[in-house]
Amino acid sequence: MGNWRDPGTLIGTFLFLLRPPPMPACPSACACSVGEVDCTEHELLEVPQNLPANTSTLWLDYNFITMLRPGSFPFLPVLLRLSLPHNHLETIHSKALVGLGKLQELDLSNNYLTVLTSETFLPLISLVTLNLGSNRLQELEPRVLYVLPQLQTLFLNSNPWVCTCSIQPLWHWLSHNREKMREKSLLLCTFPEQLNKYPVMAFRNESFRQCWENSLFIQDYAFFLLIGPFSFLASIFLCIFMGSVTVACHNLHKESHSWRRFSVCRRH
């Protein structure tokens, strides 16, 4: 009890209790400060797993990450900003971003993305800014954007957009959300050749008139391509079947006639 009466001991104990908690472990390839983890330019092939739980900003620029797998991000309940530009990112698994419900800014620019699904971004209910610029996107389903209720800023520039009838749903979304688009002048068609460098935002409803007039879809063309060979094969089988039936009937008739002649001979 005497030790607790010592003023020096009491002051030391008080100062110990006031000390900030030790910093969470930081990945060896990154630099960590309060709430921020910088893993830029470290030739990383995947997202580090031992990230501090209090990370609010994560920089992964200029690495060699090719895929975001399920569980790529550990428990990061307060992550607000995720930066992944200038990687070799080709694929994002539908479960890769699970747990990032607080994320507000996502930068995926300057990668090799070709396909995105709505399931991928479904967990990002707080996302405000999405940068998909300078990828290899030729088309984008509007459902990918509809699942982002808080989206305010979108970059789609410098992608090789295919401006056929398939781009109409995306154009329709963009035309009703012009205030969200950034760098609209760089949203250009690449294919078909006659529309190369043509601004996607310059289309009008009339531009898709041929799509309305032509109601045939891919499955319709496939049907017409298949119906010819199918009819040909069906006719062959039908001819074989009818020929077999005819031969069988002829043989049966012949056997019946022979049996009657045999019966007549026996009676005589």
PDB file of N, CA and C in Angstrom, residues 136-185:
ATOM      1  N   ARG A 136      -9.957  -1.260 -70.490  1.00  0.00           N
ATOM      2  CA  ARG A 136     -10.238  -1.886 -71.781  1.00  0.00           C
ATOM      3  C   ARG A 136     -11.718  -2.234 -71.912  1.00  0.00           C
ATOM      4  N   LEU A 137     -12.540  -1.410 -71.324  1.00  0.00           N
ATOM      5  CA  LEU A 137     -13.983  -1.633 -71.356  1.00  0.00           C
ATOM      6  C   LEU A 137     -14.533  -1.291 -72.730  1.00  0.00           C
ATOM      7  N   GLN A 138     -15.226  -2.251 -73.342  1.00  0.00           N
ATOM      8  CA  GLN A 138     -15.896  -2.013 -74.619  1.00  0.00           C
ATOM      9  C   GLN A 138     -17.386  -1.759 -74.419  1.00  0.00           C
ATOM     10  N   GLU A 139     -17.903  -2.260 -73.314  1.00  0.00           N
ATOM     11  CA  GLU A 139     -19.312  -2.016 -72.963  1.00  0.00           C
ATOM     12  C   GLU A 139     -19.442  -2.116 -71.456  1.00  0.00           C
ATOM     13  N   LEU A 140     -20.539  -1.608 -70.936  1.00  0.00           N
ATOM     14  CA  LEU A 140     -20.768  -1.618 -69.496  1.00  0.00           C
ATOM     15  C   LEU A 140     -22.263  -1.684 -69.243  1.00  0.00           C
ATOM     16  N   GLU A 141     -22.680  -2.708 -68.513  1.00  0.00           N
ATOM     17  CA  GLU A 141     -24.095  -2.841 -68.159  1.00  0.00           C
ATOM     18  C   GLU A 141     -24.488  -1.742 -67.168  1.00  0.00           C
ATOM     19  N   PRO A 142     -25.571  -1.008 -67.411  1.00  0.00           N
ATOM     20  CA  PRO A 142     -25.993   0.044 -66.478  1.00  0.00           C
ATOM     21  C   PRO A 142     -26.264  -0.479 -65.073  1.00  0.00           C
ATOM     22  N   ARG A 143     -26.559  -1.781 -64.941  1.00  0.00           N
ATOM     23  CA  ARG A 143     -26.803  -2.345 -63.604  1.00  0.00           C
ATOM     24  C   ARG A 143     -25.595  -2.161 -62.690  1.00  0.00           C
ATOM     25  N   VAL A 144     -24.399  -2.108 -63.287  1.00  0.00           N
ATOM     26  CA  VAL A 144     -23.189  -1.870 -62.506  1.00  0.00           C
ATOM     27  C   VAL A 144     -23.269  -0.528 -61.791  1.00  0.00           C
ATOM     28  N   LEU A 145     -23.919   0.445 -62.404  1.00  0.00           N
ATOM     29  CA  LEU A 145     -24.020   1.791 -61.844  1.00  0.00           C
ATOM     30  C   LEU A 145     -25.270   1.958 -60.992  1.00  0.00           C
ATOM     31  N   TYR A 146     -26.329   1.237 -61.339  1.00  0.00           N
ATOM     32  CA  TYR A 146     -27.567   1.351 -60.569  1.00  0.00           C
ATOM     33  C   TYR A 146     -27.409   0.878 -59.129  1.00  0.00           C
ATOM     34  N   VAL A 147     -26.453  -0.022 -58.875  1.00  0.00           N
ATOM     35  CA  VAL A 147     -26.298  -0.551 -57.515  1.00  0.00           C
ATOM     36  C   VAL A 147     -25.504   0.398 -56.618  1.00  0.00           C
ATOM     37  N   LEU A 148     -25.127   1.568 -57.139  1.00  0.00           N
ATOM     38  CA  LEU A 148     -24.357   2.548 -56.366  1.00  0.00           C
ATOM     39  C   LEU A 148     -25.255   3.748 -56.060  1.00  0.00           C
ATOM     40  N   PRO A 149     -26.025   3.684 -54.983  1.00  0.00           N
ATOM     41  CA  PRO A 149     -27.040   4.721 -54.722  1.00  0.00           C
ATOM     42  C   PRO A 149     -26.464   6.091 -54.408  1.00  0.00           C
ATOM     43  N   GLN A 150     -25.209   6.152 -53.921  1.00  0.00           N
ATOM     44  CA  GLN A 150     -24.621   7.430 -53.529  1.00  0.00           C
ATOM     45  C   GLN A 150     -23.669   8.005 -54.578  1.00  0.00           C
ATOM     46  N   LEU A 151     -23.580   7.359 -55.736  1.00  0.00           N
ATOM     47  CA  LEU A 151     -22.607   7.778 -56.745  1.00  0.00           C
ATOM     48  C   LEU A 151     -22.882   9.202 -57.228  1.00  0.00           C
ATOM     49  N   GLN A 152     -21.824  10.035 -57.200  1.00  0.00           N
ATOM     50  CA  GLN A 152     -21.935  11.417 -57.640  1.00  0.00           C
ATOM     51  C   GLN A 152     -20.938  11.768 -58.747  1.00  0.00           C
ATOM     52  N   THR A 153     -19.817  11.048 -58.793  1.00  0.00           N
ATOM     53  CA  THR A 153     -18.774  11.358 -59.770  1.00  0.00           C
ATOM     54  C   THR A 153     -18.304  10.072 -60.435  1.00  0.00           C
ATOM     55  N   LEU A 154     -18.310  10.064 -61.784  1.00  0.00           N
ATOM     56  CA  LEU A 154     -17.957   8.863 -62.535  1.00  0.00           C
ATOM     57  C   LEU A 154     -17.004   9.227 -63.675  1.00  0.00           C
ATOM     58  N   PHE A 155     -15.914   8.440 -63.799  1.00  0.00           N
ATOM     59  CA  PHE A 155     -14.964   8.587 -64.903  1.00  0.00           C
ATOM     60  C   PHE A 155     -15.012   7.322 -65.759  1.00  0.00           C
ATOM     61  N   LEU A 156     -15.312   7.503 -67.048  1.00  0.00           N
ATOM     62  CA  LEU A 156     -15.335   6.386 -67.995  1.00  0.00           C
ATOM     63  C   LEU A 156     -14.479   6.684 -69.228  1.00  0.00           C
ATOM     64  N   ASN A 157     -13.683   7.710 -69.159  1.00  0.00           N
ATOM     65  CA  ASN A 157     -12.924   8.180 -70.306  1.00  0.00           C
ATOM     66  C   ASN A 157     -11.847   7.186 -70.749  1.00  0.00           C
ATOM     67  N   SER A 158     -11.464   7.313 -72.013  1.00  0.00           N
ATOM     68  CA  SER A 158     -10.320   6.564 -72.567  1.00  0.00           C
ATOM     69  C   SER A 158     -10.489   5.054 -72.474  1.00  0.00           C
ATOM     70  N   ASN A 159     -11.673   4.579 -72.779  1.00  0.00           N
ATOM     71  CA  ASN A 159     -11.936   3.152 -72.944  1.00  0.00           C
ATOM     72  C   ASN A 159     -12.320   2.903 -74.407  1.00  0.00           C
ATOM     73  N   PRO A 160     -12.067   1.715 -74.937  1.00  0.00           N
ATOM     74  CA  PRO A 160     -12.378   1.429 -76.353  1.00  0.00           C
ATOM     75  C   PRO A 160     -13.842   1.040 -76.552  1.00  0.00           C
ATOM     76  N   TRP A 161     -14.750   2.002 -76.436  1.00  0.00           N
ATOM     77  CA  TRP A 161     -16.179   1.727 -76.465  1.00  0.00           C
ATOM     78  C   TRP A 161     -16.634   1.258 -77.843  1.00  0.00           C
ATOM     79  N   VAL A 162     -17.454   0.217 -77.846  1.00  0.00           N
ATOM     80  CA  VAL A 162     -18.060  -0.300 -79.076  1.00  0.00           C
ATOM     81  C   VAL A 162     -19.446   0.329 -79.198  1.00  0.00           C
ATOM     82  N   CYS A 163     -19.613   1.201 -80.183  1.00  0.00           N
ATOM     83  CA  CYS A 163     -20.846   1.977 -80.312  1.00  0.00           C
ATOM     84  C   CYS A 163     -21.801   1.324 -81.309  1.00  0.00           C
ATOM     85  N   THR A 164     -22.286   0.156 -80.944  1.00  0.00           N
ATOM     86  CA  THR A 164     -23.344  -0.513 -81.685  1.00  0.00           C
ATOM     87  C   THR A 164     -24.616  -0.429 -80.843  1.00  0.00           C
ATOM     88  N   CYS A 165     -25.621  -1.187 -81.223  1.00  0.00           N
ATOM     89  CA  CYS A 165     -26.883  -1.148 -80.479  1.00  0.00           C
ATOM     90  C   CYS A 165     -26.706  -1.524 -79.005  1.00  0.00           C
ATOM     91  N   SER A 166     -25.676  -2.302 -78.713  1.00  0.00           N
ATOM     92  CA  SER A 166     -25.470  -2.772 -77.339  1.00  0.00           C
ATOM     93  C   SER A 166     -25.108  -1.648 -76.374  1.00  0.00           C
ATOM     94  N   ILE A 167     -24.667  -0.503 -76.891  1.00  0.00           N
ATOM     95  CA  ILE A 167     -24.279   0.594 -76.002  1.00  0.00           C
ATOM     96  C   ILE A 167     -25.473   1.470 -75.631  1.00  0.00           C
ATOM     97  N   GLN A 168     -26.614   1.221 -76.224  1.00  0.00           N
ATOM     98  CA  GLN A 168     -27.788   2.059 -75.963  1.00  0.00           C
ATOM     99  C   GLN A 168     -28.178   2.107 -74.484  1.00  0.00           C
ATOM    100  N   PRO A 169     -28.237   0.985 -73.747  1.00  0.00           N
ATOM    101  CA  PRO A 169     -28.595   1.083 -72.323  1.00  0.00           C
ATOM    102  C   PRO A 169     -27.632   1.957 -71.524  1.00  0.00           C
ATOM    103  N   LEU A 170     -26.316   1.849 -71.793  1.00  0.00           N
ATOM    104  CA  LEU A 170     -25.351   2.696 -71.093  1.00  0.00           C
ATOM    105  C   LEU A 170     -25.541   4.157 -71.481  1.00  0.00           C
ATOM    106  N   TRP A 171     -25.720   4.413 -72.782  1.00  0.00           N
ATOM    107  CA  TRP A 171     -25.950   5.787 -73.220  1.00  0.00           C
ATOM    108  C   TRP A 171     -27.198   6.364 -72.545  1.00  0.00           C
ATOM    109  N   HIS A 172     -28.232   5.570 -72.404  1.00  0.00           N
ATOM    110  CA  HIS A 172     -29.467   6.041 -71.770  1.00  0.00           C
ATOM    111  C   HIS A 172     -29.191   6.444 -70.318  1.00  0.00           C
ATOM    112  N   TRP A 173     -28.406   5.650 -69.599  1.00  0.00           N
ATOM    113  CA  TRP A 173     -28.064   6.007 -68.211  1.00  0.00           C
ATOM    114  C   TRP A 173     -27.238   7.277 -68.183  1.00  0.00           C
ATOM    115  N   LEU A 174     -26.249   7.362 -69.059  1.00  0.00           N
ATOM    116  CA  LEU A 174     -25.365   8.534 -69.088  1.00  0.00           C
ATOM    117  C   LEU A 174     -26.136   9.803 -69.425  1.00  0.00           C
ATOM    118  N   SER A 175     -27.078   9.713 -70.358  1.00  0.00           N
ATOM    119  CA  SER A 175     -27.835  10.892 -70.769  1.00  0.00           C
ATOM    120  C   SER A 175     -28.735  11.410 -69.656  1.00  0.00           C
ATOM    121  N   HIS A 176     -29.086  10.549 -68.707  1.00  0.00           N
ATOM    122  CA  HIS A 176     -29.911  10.967 -67.575  1.00  0.00           C
ATOM    123  C   HIS A 176     -29.079  11.267 -66.328  1.00  0.00           C
ATOM    124  N   ASN A 177     -27.766  11.123 -66.446  1.00  0.00           N
ATOM    125  CA  ASN A 177     -26.877  11.387 -65.296  1.00  0.00           C
ATOM    126  C   ASN A 177     -25.657  12.192 -65.735  1.00  0.00           C
ATOM    127  N   ARG A 178     -25.881  13.161 -66.615  1.00  0.00           N
ATOM    128  CA  ARG A 178     -24.785  13.952 -67.157  1.00  0.00           C
ATOM    129  C   ARG A 178     -23.999  14.680 -66.070  1.00  0.00           C
ATOM    130  N   GLU A 179     -24.684  15.079 -65.010  1.00  0.00           N
ATOM    131  CA  GLU A 179     -24.006  15.830 -63.957  1.00  0.00           C
ATOM    132  C   GLU A 179     -22.988  14.990 -63.200  1.00  0.00           C
ATOM    133  N   LYS A 180     -23.088  13.672 -63.327  1.00  0.00           N
ATOM    134  CA  LYS A 180     -22.152  12.784 -62.636  1.00  0.00           C
ATOM    135  C   LYS A 180     -20.905  12.484 -63.463  1.00  0.00           C
ATOM    136  N   MET A 181     -21.001  12.726 -64.766  1.00  0.00           N
ATOM    137  CA  MET A 181     -19.908  12.379 -65.661  1.00  0.00           C
ATOM    138  C   MET A 181     -18.796  13.420 -65.614  1.00  0.00           C
ATOM    139  N   ARG A 182     -17.554  12.931 -65.633  1.00  0.00           N
ATOM    140  CA  ARG A 182     -16.378  13.784 -65.724  1.00  0.00           C
ATOM    141  C   ARG A 182     -15.611  13.418 -66.992  1.00  0.00           C
ATOM    142  N   GLU A 183     -14.988  14.404 -67.583  1.00  0.00           N
ATOM    143  CA  GLU A 183     -14.206  14.213 -68.810  1.00  0.00           C
ATOM    144  C   GLU A 183     -15.059  13.565 -69.914  1.00  0.00           C
ATOM    145  N   LYS A 184     -16.249  14.111 -70.093  1.00  0.00           N
ATOM    146  CA  LYS A 184     -17.182  13.561 -71.091  1.00  0.00           C
ATOM    147  C   LYS A 184     -16.598  13.614 -72.499  1.00  0.00           C
ATOM    148  N   SER A 185     -15.752  14.607 -72.768  1.00  0.00           N
ATOM    149  CA  SER A 185     -15.185  14.749 -74.111  1.00  0.00           C
ATOM    150  C   SER A 185     -14.252  13.607 -74.475  1.00  0.00           C
TER     151      SER A 185
END
